[in-house]
Coordinates of C-alpha atoms (C1' of nucleotides) in Angstrom, one line a residue:
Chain A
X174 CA 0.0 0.0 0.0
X175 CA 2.6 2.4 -0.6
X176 CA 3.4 3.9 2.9
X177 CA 4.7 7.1 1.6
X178 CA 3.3 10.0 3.5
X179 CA 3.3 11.0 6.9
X180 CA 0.9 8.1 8.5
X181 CA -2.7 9.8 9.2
X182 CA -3.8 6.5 10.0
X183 CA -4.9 6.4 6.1
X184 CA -7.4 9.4 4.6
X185 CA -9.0 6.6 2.3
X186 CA -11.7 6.2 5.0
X187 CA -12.9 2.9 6.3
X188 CA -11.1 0.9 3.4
X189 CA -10.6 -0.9 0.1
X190 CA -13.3 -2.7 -1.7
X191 CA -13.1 -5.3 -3.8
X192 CA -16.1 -7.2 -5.9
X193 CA -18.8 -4.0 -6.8
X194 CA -21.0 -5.7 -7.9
X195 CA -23.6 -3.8 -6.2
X196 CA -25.0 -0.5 -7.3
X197 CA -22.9 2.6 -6.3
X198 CA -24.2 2.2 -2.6
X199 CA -21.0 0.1 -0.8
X200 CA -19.4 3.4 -2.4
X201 CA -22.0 5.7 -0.2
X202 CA -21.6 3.9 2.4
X203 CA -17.8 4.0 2.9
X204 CA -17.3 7.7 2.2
X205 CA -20.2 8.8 4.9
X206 CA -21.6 5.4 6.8
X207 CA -19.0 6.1 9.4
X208 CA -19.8 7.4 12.7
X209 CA -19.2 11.2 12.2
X210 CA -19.3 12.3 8.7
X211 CA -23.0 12.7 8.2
X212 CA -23.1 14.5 11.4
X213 CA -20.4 17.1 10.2
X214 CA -22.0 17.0 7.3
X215 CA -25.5 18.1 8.5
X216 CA -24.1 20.9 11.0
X217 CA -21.7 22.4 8.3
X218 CA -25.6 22.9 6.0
X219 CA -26.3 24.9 8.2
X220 CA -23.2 27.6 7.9
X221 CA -19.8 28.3 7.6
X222 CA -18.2 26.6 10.5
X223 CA -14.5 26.9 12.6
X224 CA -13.0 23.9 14.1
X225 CA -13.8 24.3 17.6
X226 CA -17.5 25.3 16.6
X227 CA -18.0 21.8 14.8
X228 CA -16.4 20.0 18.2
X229 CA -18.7 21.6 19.8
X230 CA -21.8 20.7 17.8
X231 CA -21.2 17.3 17.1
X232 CA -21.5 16.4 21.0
X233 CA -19.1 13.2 21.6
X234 CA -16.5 13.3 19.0
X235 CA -13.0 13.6 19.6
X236 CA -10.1 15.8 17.8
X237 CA -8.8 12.7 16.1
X238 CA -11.8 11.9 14.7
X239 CA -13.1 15.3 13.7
X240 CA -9.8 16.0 12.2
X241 CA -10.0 13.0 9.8
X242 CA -13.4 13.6 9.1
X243 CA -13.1 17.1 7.7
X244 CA -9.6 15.9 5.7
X245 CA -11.7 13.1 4.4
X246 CA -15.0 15.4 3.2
X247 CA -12.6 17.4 2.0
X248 CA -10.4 15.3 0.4
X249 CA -14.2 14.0 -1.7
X250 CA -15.0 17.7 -2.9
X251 CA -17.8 17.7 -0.3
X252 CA -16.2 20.6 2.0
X253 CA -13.7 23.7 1.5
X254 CA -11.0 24.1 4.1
X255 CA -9.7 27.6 4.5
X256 CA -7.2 28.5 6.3
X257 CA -6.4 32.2 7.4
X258 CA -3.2 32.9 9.0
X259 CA -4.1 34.4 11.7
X260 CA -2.9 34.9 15.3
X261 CA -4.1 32.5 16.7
X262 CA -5.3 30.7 13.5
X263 CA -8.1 30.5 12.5
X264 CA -9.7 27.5 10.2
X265 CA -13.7 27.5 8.5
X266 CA -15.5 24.8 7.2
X267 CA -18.2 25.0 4.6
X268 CA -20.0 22.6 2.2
X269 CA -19.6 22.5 -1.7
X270 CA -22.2 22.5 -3.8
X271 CA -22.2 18.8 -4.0
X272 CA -21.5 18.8 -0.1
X273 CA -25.1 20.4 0.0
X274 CA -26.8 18.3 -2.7
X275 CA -25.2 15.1 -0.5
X276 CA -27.0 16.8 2.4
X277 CA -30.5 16.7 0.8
X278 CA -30.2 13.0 0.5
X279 CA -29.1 12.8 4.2
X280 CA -32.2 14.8 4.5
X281 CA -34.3 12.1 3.4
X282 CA -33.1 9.5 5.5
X283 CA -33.7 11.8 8.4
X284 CA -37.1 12.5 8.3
X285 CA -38.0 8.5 7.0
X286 CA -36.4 7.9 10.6
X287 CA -38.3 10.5 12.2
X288 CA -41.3 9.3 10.5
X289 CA -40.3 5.7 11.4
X290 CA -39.5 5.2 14.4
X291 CA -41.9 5.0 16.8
X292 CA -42.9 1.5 14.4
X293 CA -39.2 0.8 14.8
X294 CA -39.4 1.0 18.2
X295 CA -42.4 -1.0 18.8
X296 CA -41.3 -3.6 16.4
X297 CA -38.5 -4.7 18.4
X298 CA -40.5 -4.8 21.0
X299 CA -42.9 -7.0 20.0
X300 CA -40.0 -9.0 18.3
X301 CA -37.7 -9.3 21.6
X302 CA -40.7 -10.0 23.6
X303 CA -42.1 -13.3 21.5
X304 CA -38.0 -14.1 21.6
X305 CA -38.6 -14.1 24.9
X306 CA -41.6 -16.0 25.2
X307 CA -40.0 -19.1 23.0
X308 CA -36.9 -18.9 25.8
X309 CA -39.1 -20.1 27.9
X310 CA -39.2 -23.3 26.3
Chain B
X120 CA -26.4 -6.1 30.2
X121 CA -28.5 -9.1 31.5
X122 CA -27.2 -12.0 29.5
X123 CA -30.1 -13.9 29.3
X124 CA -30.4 -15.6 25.9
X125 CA -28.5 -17.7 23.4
X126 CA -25.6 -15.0 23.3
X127 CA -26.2 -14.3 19.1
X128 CA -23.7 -11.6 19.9
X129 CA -26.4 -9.1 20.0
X130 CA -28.9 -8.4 17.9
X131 CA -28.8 -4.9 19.1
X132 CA -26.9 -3.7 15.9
X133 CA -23.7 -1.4 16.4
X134 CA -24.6 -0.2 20.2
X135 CA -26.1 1.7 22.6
X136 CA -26.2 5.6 22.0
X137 CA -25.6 7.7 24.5
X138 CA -26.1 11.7 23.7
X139 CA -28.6 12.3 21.6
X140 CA -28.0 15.5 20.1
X141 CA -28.2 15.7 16.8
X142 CA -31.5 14.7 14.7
X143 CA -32.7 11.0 13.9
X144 CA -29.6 10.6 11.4
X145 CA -27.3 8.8 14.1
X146 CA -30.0 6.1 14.6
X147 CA -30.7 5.6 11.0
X148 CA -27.0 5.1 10.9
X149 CA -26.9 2.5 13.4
X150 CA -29.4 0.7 12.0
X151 CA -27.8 0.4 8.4
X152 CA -25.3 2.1 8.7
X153 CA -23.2 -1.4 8.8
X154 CA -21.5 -3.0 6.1
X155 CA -24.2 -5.0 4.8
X156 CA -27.8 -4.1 5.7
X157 CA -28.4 -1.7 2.2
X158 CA -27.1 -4.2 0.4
X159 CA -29.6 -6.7 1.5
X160 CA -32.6 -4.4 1.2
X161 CA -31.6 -3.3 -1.8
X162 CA -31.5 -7.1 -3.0
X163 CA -34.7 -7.7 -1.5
X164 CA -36.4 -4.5 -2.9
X165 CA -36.2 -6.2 -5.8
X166 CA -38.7 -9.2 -5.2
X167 CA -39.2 -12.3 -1.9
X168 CA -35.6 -14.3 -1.8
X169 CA -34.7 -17.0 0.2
X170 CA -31.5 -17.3 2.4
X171 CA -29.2 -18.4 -0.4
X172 CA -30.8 -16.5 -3.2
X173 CA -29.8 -13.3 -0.8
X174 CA -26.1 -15.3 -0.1
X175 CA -25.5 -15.3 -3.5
X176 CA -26.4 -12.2 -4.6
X177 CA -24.8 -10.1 -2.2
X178 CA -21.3 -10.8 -3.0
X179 CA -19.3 -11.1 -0.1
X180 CA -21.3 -11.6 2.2
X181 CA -20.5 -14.3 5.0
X182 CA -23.7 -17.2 6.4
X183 CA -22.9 -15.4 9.5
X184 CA -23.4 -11.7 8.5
X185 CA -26.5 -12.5 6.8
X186 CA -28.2 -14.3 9.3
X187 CA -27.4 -11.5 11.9
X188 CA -28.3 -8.5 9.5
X189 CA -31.9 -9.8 8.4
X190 CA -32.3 -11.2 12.1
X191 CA -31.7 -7.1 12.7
X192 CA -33.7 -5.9 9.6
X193 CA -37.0 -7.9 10.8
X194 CA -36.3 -7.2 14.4
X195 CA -36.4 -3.3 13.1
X196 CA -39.7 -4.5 10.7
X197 CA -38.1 -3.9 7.7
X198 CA -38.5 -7.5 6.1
X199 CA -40.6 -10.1 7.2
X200 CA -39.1 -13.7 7.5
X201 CA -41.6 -16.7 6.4
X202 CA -40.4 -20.4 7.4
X203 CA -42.4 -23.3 6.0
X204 CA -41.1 -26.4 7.2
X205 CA -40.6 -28.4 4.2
X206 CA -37.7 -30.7 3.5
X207 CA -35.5 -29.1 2.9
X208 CA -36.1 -26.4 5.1
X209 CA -36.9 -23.4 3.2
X210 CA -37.3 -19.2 4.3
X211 CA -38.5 -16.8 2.3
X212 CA -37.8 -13.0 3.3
X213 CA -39.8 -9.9 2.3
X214 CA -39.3 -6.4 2.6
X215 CA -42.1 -5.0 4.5
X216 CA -43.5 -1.6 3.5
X217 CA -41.5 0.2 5.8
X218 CA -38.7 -1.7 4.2
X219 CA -39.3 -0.7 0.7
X220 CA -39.9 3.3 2.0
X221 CA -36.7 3.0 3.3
X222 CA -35.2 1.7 0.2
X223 CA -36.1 4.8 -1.9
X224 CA -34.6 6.9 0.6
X225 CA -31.8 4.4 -0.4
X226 CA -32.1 4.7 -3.9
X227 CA -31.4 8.3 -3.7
X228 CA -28.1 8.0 -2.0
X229 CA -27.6 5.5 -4.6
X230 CA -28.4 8.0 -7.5
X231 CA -26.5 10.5 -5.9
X232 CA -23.4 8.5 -6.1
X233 CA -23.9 7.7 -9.2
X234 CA -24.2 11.4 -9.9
X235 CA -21.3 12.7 -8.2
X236 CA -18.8 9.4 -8.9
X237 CA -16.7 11.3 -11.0
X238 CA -16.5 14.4 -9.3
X239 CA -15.4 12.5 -5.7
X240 CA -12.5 10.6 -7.9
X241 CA -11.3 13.7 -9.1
X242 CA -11.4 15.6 -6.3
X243 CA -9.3 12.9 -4.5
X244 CA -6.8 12.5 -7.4
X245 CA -6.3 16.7 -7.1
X246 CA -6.0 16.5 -2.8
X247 CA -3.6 13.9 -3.1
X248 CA -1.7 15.3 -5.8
X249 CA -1.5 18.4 -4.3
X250 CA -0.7 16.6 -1.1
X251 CA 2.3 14.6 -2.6
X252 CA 3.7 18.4 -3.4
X253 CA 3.7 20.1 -0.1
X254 CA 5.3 16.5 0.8
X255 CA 8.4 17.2 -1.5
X256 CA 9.2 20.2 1.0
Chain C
dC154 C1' -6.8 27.6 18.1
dC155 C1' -5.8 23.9 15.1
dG156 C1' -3.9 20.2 14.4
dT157 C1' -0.7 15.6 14.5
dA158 C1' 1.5 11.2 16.7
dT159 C1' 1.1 7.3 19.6
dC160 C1' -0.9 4.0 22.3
dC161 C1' -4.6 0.8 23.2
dG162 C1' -9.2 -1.2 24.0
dA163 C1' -13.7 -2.7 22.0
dG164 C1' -16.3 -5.0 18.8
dG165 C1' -17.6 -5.9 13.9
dC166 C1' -16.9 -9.3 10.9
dG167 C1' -14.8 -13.3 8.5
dA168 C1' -13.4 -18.5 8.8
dT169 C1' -14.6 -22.6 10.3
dA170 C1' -17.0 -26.3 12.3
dC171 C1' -21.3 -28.3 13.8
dT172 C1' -26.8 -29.1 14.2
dG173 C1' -31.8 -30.0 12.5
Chain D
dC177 C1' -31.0 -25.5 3.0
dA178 C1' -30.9 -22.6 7.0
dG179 C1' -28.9 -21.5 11.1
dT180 C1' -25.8 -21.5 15.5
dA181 C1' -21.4 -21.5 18.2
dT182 C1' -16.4 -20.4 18.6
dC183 C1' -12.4 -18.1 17.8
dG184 C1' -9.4 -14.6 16.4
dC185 C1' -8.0 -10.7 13.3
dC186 C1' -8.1 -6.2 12.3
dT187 C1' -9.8 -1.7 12.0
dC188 C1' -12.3 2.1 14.1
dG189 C1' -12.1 5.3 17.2
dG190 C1' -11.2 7.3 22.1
dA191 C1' -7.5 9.2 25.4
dT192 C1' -3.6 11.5 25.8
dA193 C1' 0.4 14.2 24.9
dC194 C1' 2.9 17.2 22.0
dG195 C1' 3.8 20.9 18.1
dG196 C1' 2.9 25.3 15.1

DNA sequence: CCGTATCCGAGGCGATACTG
DNA sequence: CAGTATCGCCTCGGATACGG
C-alpha cells in the first residue's frame, strides 16, 4: 500500500473494496456510513463553521476523529477548508455544492427515521418479547 | 447487560447511544449504517428471496453476516421472514413496506453517487496530488 | 486555536465447524 | 437449506500528549 506520506492512520476512509457488484451504494456507504461524517456534514448545511465550533456541535466526537473527518469530506469535494493565517489561527468549514446536494439525500433519510420510528421501536418490541416468550421453552 | 439468551452476539446492531444531540440521522445510521444491511434491502427490494438466493447475490457476504443482518432488519420490521417447514427447510424473506420506503430513501443516495462518482474521484486525485507536493518540502 | 503522533481497548466481521 | 457456536484478526475510534 505504498506507505509514503506521513501516516494519518490512512485518509481513504474505512477501506478498500473489492467485488462492486452492487449498485454505487457500498461506495456511499464507505465515504459517509462512518460514525461522524454525516453529522459534520448536516451541521456544516447549516453555515460556515470553525474547528472548535464543529467539536462543539457534534457532541461526543473527539479531535482525532473530527480531524479526519473534515480531511476526508474534504479530500471527496464535499467541503472547503480555508485556512487564514491568523494569530491565533483560525480554520472554516463549509459545504460545496455537491456537499449540500449530499446533504438533501441525508435529508431524506432523516425525516423517514423520524417518521419511522416509533414503528421501529415497537417492532423490536414485539419482536424481543415473543424471543422471549420461546426462551421459555 | 442481562445476559439472558443464546448469546447471538447481539442483535442490538452497532450499540447503545448515549447523547442524543443531533436529529434522527445517528439512529438511521446504526441501523444500516453497517457493512451489509443496504445491500440486502436493496436485494430484497427487488422481489421475496430465500436465504441463499440473498447469499449469492450479495457478494461477499458471509452465512454469519447475513443471518445476523436480516435477524436485525425484521427485528427493526423492515422485512418479514416466512419459514415453512418443508424438507428441505426453506425461508423466504420480504421487505415490508417500511422496508421498501426505506429503500427509496436508499435509492437516492444510490443516485447520488452515481451522480457525483466522477466528481469524488477527481477531487481525491487533485488532494492527493497536491498533497504529494507540499510532501516534497 | 488547530492540528498531529502514539498507544490501546472494544467489537464488527470473517473463517470454520457443527446441528436440524 | 438454514442456522448457530467459537475463535481470532483487524480496524475504528477514544485518550492522551505534544507541536505550530
Amino acid at each position: 500500500m505504498s506507505v509514503g506520506h506521513t501516516g494519518v492512520t490512512t485518509l481513504e476512509g474505512p477501506q478498500g473494496h473489492e467485488h462492486e457488484q452492487d449498485c454505487g451504494i457500498r461506495e456511499v456507504l464507505d465515504r459517509i456510513g462512518d460514525k461522524w461524517s454525516v453529522l459534520v456534514v448536516v451541521e456544516l448545511a447549516a453555515g460556515v463553521r470553525r474547528f472548535r465550533q464543529l467539536q462543539r456541535a457534534v457532541p461526543g466526537i473527539s479531535q482525532r476523529m473530527l480531524t479526519l473527518t473534515v480531511r476526508r469530506l474534504e479530500r471527496d469535494g464535499l467541503l472547503t477548508r480555508s485556512v487564514y493565517p491568523t494569530v491565533p489561527p483560525q480554520v472554516e468549514y463549509e459545504l460545496t455544492k455537491m456537499g449540500h446536494s449530499l446533504h438533501t439525500q441525508v435529508r431524506g433519510l432523516a425525516d423517514w427515521a423520524a417518521a419511522h420510528r416509533d414503528a421501529v421501536v415497537e417492532s423490536r418490541r414485539r419482536f424481543d418479547r415473543e424471543r422471549a416468550q420461546s426462551e421459555l421453552q
